[in-house]
PDB file of C-alpha atoms in Angstrom:
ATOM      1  CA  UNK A   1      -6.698  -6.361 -12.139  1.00 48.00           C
ATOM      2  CA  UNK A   2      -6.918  -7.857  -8.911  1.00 74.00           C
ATOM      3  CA  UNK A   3      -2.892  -8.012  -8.414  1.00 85.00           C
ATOM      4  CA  UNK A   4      -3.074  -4.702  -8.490  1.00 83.00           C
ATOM      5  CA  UNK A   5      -5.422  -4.206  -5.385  1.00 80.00           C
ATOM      6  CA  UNK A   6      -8.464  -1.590  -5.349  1.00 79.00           C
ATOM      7  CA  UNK A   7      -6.941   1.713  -5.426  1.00 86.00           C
ATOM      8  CA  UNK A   8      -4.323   1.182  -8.265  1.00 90.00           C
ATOM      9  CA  UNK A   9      -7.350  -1.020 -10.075  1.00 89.00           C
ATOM     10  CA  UNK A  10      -9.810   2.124  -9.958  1.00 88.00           C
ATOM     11  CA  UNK A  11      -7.156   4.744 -10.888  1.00 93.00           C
ATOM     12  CA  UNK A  12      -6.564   2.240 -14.221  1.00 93.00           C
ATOM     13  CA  UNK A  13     -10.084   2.527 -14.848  1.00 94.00           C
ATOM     14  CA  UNK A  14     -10.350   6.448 -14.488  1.00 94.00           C
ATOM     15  CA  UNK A  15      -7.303   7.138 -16.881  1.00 94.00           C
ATOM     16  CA  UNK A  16      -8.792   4.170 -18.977  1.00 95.00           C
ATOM     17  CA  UNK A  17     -11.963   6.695 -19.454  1.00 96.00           C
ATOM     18  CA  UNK A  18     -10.114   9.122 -20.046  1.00 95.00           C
ATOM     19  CA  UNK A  19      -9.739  11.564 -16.802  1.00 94.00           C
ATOM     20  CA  UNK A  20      -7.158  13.487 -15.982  1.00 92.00           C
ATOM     21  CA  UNK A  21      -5.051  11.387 -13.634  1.00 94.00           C
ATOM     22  CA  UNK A  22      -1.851  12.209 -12.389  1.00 95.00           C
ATOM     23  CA  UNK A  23       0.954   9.921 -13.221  1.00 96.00           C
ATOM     24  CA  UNK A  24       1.019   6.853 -11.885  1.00 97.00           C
ATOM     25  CA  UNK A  25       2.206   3.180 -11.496  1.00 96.00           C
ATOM     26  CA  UNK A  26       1.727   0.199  -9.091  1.00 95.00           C
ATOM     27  CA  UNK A  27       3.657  -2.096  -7.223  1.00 94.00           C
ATOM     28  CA  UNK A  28       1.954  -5.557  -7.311  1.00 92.00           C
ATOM     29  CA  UNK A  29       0.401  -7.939  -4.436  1.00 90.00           C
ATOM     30  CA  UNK A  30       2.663 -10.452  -6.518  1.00 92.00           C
ATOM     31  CA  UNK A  31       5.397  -8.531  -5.936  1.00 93.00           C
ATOM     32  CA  UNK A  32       4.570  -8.062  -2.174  1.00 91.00           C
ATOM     33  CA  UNK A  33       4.679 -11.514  -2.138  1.00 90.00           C
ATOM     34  CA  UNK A  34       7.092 -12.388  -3.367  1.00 92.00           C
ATOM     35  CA  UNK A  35       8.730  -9.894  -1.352  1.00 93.00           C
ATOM     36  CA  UNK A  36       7.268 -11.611   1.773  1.00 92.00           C
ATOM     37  CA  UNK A  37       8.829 -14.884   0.966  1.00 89.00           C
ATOM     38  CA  UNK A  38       9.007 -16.987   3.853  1.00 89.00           C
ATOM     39  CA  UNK A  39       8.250 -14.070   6.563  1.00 92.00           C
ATOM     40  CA  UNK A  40       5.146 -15.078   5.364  1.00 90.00           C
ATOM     41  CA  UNK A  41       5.108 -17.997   7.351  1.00 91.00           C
ATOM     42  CA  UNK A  42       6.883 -16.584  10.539  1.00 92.00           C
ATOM     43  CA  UNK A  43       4.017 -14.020  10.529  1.00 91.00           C
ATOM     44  CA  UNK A  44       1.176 -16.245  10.770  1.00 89.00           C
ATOM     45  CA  UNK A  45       2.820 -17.957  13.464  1.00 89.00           C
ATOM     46  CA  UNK A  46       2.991 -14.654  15.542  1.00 91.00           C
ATOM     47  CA  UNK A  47      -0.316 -13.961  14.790  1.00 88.00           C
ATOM     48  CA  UNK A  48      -1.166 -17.446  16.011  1.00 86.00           C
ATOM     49  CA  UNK A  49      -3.582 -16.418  19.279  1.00 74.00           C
ATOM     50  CA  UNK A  50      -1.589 -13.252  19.780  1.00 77.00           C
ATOM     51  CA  UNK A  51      -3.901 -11.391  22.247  1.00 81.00           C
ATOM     52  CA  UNK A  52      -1.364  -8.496  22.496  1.00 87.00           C
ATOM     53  CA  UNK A  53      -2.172  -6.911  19.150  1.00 85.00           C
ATOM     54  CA  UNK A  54       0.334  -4.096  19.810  1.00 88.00           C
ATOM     55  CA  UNK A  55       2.826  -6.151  19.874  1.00 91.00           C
ATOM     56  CA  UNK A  56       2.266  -8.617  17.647  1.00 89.00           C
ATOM     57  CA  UNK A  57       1.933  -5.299  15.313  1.00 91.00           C
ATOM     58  CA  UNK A  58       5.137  -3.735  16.273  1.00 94.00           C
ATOM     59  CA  UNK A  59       7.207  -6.681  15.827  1.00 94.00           C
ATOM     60  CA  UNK A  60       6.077  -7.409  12.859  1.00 93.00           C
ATOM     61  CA  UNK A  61       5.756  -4.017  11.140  1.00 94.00           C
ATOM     62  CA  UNK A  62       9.968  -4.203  12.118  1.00 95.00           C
ATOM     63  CA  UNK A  63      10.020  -7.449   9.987  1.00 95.00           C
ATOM     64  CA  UNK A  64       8.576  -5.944   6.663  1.00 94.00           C
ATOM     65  CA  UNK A  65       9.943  -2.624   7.304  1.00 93.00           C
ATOM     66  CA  UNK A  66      13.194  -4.340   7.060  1.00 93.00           C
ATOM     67  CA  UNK A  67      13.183  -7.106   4.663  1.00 93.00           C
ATOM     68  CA  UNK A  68      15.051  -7.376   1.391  1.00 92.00           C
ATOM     69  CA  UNK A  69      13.651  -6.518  -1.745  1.00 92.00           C
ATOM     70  CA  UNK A  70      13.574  -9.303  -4.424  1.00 91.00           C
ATOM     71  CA  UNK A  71      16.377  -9.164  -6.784  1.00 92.00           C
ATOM     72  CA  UNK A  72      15.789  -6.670 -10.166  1.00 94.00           C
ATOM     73  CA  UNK A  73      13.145  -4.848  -8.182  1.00 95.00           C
ATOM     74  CA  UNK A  74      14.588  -1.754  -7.089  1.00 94.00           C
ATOM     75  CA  UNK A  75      15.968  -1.718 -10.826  1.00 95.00           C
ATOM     76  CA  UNK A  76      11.857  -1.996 -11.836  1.00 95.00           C
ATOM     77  CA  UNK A  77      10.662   0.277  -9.774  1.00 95.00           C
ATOM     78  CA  UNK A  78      13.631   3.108 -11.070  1.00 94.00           C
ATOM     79  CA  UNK A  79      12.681   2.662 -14.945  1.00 95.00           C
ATOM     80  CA  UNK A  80       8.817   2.636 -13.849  1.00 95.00           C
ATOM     81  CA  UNK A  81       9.198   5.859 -11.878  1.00 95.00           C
ATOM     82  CA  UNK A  82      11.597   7.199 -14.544  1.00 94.00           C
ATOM     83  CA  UNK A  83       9.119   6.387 -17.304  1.00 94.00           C
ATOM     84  CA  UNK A  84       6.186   7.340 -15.793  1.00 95.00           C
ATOM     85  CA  UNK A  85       6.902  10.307 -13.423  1.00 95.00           C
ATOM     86  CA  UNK A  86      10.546  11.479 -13.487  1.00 89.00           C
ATOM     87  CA  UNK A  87      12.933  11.156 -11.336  1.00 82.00           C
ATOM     88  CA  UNK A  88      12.949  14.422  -9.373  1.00 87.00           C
ATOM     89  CA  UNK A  89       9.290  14.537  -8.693  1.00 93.00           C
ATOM     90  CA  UNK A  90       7.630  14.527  -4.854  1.00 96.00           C
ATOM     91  CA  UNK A  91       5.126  11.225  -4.941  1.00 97.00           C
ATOM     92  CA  UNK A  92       2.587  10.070  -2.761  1.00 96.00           C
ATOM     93  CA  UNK A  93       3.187   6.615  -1.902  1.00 97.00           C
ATOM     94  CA  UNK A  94      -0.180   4.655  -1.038  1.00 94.00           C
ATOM     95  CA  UNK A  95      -1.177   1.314  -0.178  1.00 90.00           C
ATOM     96  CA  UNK A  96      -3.687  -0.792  -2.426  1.00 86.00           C
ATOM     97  CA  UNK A  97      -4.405  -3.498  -0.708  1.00 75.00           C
ATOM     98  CA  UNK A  98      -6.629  -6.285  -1.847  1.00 69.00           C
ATOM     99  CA  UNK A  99      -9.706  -6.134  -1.121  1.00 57.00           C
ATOM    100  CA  UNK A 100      -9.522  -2.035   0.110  1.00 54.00           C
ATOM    101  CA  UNK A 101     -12.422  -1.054  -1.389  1.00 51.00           C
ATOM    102  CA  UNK A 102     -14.929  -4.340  -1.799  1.00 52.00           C
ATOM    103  CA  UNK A 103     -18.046  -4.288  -0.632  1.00 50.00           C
ATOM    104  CA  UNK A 104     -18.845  -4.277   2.696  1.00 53.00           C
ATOM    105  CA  UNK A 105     -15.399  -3.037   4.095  1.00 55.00           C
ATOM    106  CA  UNK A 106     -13.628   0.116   4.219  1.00 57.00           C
ATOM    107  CA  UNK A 107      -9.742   0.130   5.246  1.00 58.00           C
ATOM    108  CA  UNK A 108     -10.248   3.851   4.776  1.00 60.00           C
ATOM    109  CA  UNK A 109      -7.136   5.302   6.505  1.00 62.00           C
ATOM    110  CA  UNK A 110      -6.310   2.246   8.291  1.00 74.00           C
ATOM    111  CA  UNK A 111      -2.619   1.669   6.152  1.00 83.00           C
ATOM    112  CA  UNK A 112      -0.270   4.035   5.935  1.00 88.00           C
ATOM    113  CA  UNK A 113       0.566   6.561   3.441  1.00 92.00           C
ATOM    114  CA  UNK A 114       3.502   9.272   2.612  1.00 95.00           C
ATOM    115  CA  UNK A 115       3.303  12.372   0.541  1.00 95.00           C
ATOM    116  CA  UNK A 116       6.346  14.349  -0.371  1.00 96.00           C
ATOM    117  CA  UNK A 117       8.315  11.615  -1.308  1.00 97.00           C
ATOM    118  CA  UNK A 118      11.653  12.087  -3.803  1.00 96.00           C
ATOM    119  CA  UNK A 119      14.555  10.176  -3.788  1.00 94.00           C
ATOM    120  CA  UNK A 120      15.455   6.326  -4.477  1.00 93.00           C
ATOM    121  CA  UNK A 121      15.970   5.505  -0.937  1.00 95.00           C
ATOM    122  CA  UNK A 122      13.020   7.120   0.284  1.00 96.00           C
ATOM    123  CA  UNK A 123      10.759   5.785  -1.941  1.00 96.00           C
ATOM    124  CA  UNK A 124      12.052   2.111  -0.871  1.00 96.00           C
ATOM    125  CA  UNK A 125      11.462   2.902   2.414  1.00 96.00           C
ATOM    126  CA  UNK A 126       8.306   4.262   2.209  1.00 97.00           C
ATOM    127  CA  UNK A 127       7.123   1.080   0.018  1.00 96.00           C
ATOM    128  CA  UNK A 128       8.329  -0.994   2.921  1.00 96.00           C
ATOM    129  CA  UNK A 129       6.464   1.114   5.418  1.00 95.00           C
ATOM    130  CA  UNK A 130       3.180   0.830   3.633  1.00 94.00           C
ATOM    131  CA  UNK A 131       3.987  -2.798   3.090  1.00 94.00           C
ATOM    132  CA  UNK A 132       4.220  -3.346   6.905  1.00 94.00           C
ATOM    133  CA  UNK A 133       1.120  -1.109   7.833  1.00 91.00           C
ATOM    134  CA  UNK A 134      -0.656  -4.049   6.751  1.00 88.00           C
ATOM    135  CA  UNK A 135      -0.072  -5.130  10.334  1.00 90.00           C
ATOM    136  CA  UNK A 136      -0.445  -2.161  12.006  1.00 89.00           C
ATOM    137  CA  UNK A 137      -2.685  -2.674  15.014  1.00 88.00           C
ATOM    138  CA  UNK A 138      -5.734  -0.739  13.700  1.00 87.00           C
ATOM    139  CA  UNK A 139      -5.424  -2.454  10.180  1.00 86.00           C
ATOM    140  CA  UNK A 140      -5.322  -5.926  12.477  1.00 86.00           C
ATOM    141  CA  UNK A 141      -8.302  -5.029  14.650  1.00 84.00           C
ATOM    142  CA  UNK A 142     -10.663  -4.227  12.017  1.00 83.00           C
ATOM    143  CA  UNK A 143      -9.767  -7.395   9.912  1.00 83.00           C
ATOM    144  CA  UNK A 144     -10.374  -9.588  13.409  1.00 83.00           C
ATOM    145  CA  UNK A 145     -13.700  -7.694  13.632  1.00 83.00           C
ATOM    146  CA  UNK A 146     -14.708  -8.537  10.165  1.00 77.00           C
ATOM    147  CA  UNK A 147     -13.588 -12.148  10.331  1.00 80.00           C
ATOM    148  CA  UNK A 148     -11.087 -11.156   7.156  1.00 77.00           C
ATOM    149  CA  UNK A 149      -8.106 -13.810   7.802  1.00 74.00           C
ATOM    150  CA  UNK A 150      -4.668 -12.304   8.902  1.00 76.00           C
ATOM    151  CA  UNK A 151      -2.996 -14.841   6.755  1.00 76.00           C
ATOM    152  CA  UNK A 152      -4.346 -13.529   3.317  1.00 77.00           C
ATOM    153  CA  UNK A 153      -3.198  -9.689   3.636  1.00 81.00           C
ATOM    154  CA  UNK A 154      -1.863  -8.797   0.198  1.00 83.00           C
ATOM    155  CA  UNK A 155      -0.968  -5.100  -0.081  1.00 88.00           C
ATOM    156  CA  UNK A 156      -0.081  -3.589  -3.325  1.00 90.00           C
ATOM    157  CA  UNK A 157       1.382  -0.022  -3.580  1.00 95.00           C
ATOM    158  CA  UNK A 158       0.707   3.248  -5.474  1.00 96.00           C
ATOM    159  CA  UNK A 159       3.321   5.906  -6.106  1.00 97.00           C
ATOM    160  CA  UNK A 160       1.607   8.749  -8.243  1.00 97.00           C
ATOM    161  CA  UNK A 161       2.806  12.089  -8.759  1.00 97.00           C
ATOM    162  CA  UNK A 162       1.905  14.662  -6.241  1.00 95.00           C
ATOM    163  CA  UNK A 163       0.424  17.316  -7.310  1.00 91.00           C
ATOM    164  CA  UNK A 164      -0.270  20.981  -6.207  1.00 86.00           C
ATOM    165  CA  UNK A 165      -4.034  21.101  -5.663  1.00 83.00           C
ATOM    166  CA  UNK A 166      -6.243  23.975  -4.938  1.00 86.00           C
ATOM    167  CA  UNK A 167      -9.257  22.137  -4.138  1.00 86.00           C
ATOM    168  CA  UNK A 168     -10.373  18.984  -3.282  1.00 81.00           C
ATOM    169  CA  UNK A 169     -12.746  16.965  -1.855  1.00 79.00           C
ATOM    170  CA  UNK A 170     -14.602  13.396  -1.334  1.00 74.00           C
ATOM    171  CA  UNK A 171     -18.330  13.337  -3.735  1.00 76.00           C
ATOM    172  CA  UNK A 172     -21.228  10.780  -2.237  1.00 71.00           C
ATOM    173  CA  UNK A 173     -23.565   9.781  -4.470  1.00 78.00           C
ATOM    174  CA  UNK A 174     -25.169   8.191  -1.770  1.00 77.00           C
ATOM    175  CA  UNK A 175     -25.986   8.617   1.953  1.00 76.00           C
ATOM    176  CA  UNK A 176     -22.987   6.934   3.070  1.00 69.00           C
ATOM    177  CA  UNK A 177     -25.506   6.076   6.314  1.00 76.00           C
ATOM    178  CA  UNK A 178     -28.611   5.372   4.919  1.00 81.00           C
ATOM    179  CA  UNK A 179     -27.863   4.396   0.764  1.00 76.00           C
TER     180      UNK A 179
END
């Protein structure tokens, strides 16, 4: 399940044991990729010794933010969201990026996400935005810290229903400190 990065790949797991799970579906690092194309390419060169992180990031984040989605995929991402949340419902739209949740590293809060979200062209938008938070200069910072290679980010996306909560809350079932 690793196309389908680490939060989509744990929420599969949870509804796959049976917990209540609000409707889901994912958007694939494959599809990111392909999405990419060859921006791909014109990123790692800008990357190439940037010491300017900000800017690197901002110009960039424009790039993806902007690109064209593959052909058929808005048409996809319609009957997915049509068949598996309906089409007037608010989503949260979440990045899943490879990697998010291995060992060792957290990108806890370092892509973006957007709640609220209803509405074809919104939702396209908002995939593009979490696409390009990839680069943002926090996300970029903490992968040059880590020694995680710029040229391997592959971000996969999760739109799930929203849903009106009256609780919540993060559970530890260790000292996240200590172990």
């Amino acid at each position: 399940m690793s196309s389908l990065g680490g939060k989509a790949t744990n929420l599969a797991i949870l509804e796959s044991l049976g917990f209540p799970v609000p409707p889901w579906y994912a958007i694939t690092t494959e599809t990111f990729e392909r999405a990419l194309g060859d921006l791909r390419e014109r990123i790692a060169a800008r990357l190439a010794g940037a010491d300017d992180l900000a800017a690197a990031s901002a110009e960039i984040r424009d790039w993806v933010g902007n690109i064209d989605l593959p052909p058929g995929l808005e048409d996809e991402i319609a009957a997915a969201h049509a068949e598996r949340i309906g089409e007037d419902a608010y989503v949260a739209v979440r990045s899943s990026a490879a990697g998010e949740d291995a060992a060792g590293e957290s990108f806890a809060g370092l892509h973006d996400s957007f709640l609220f979200v209803r509405g074809r062209e919104r939702l396209l938008a908002a995939v593009r935005k979490v696409w390009a938070s990839a680069w943002n200069e926090r996300a970029l910072a903490y992968r040059r810290a880590k020694g995680i290679p710029l040229d391997a980010i592959a971000v996969g996306v999760v739109v799930q229903r929203m849903v009106e909560a009256r609780t919540s809350g993060v559970l530890f079932t260790a000292n996240p400190n200590t172990g």
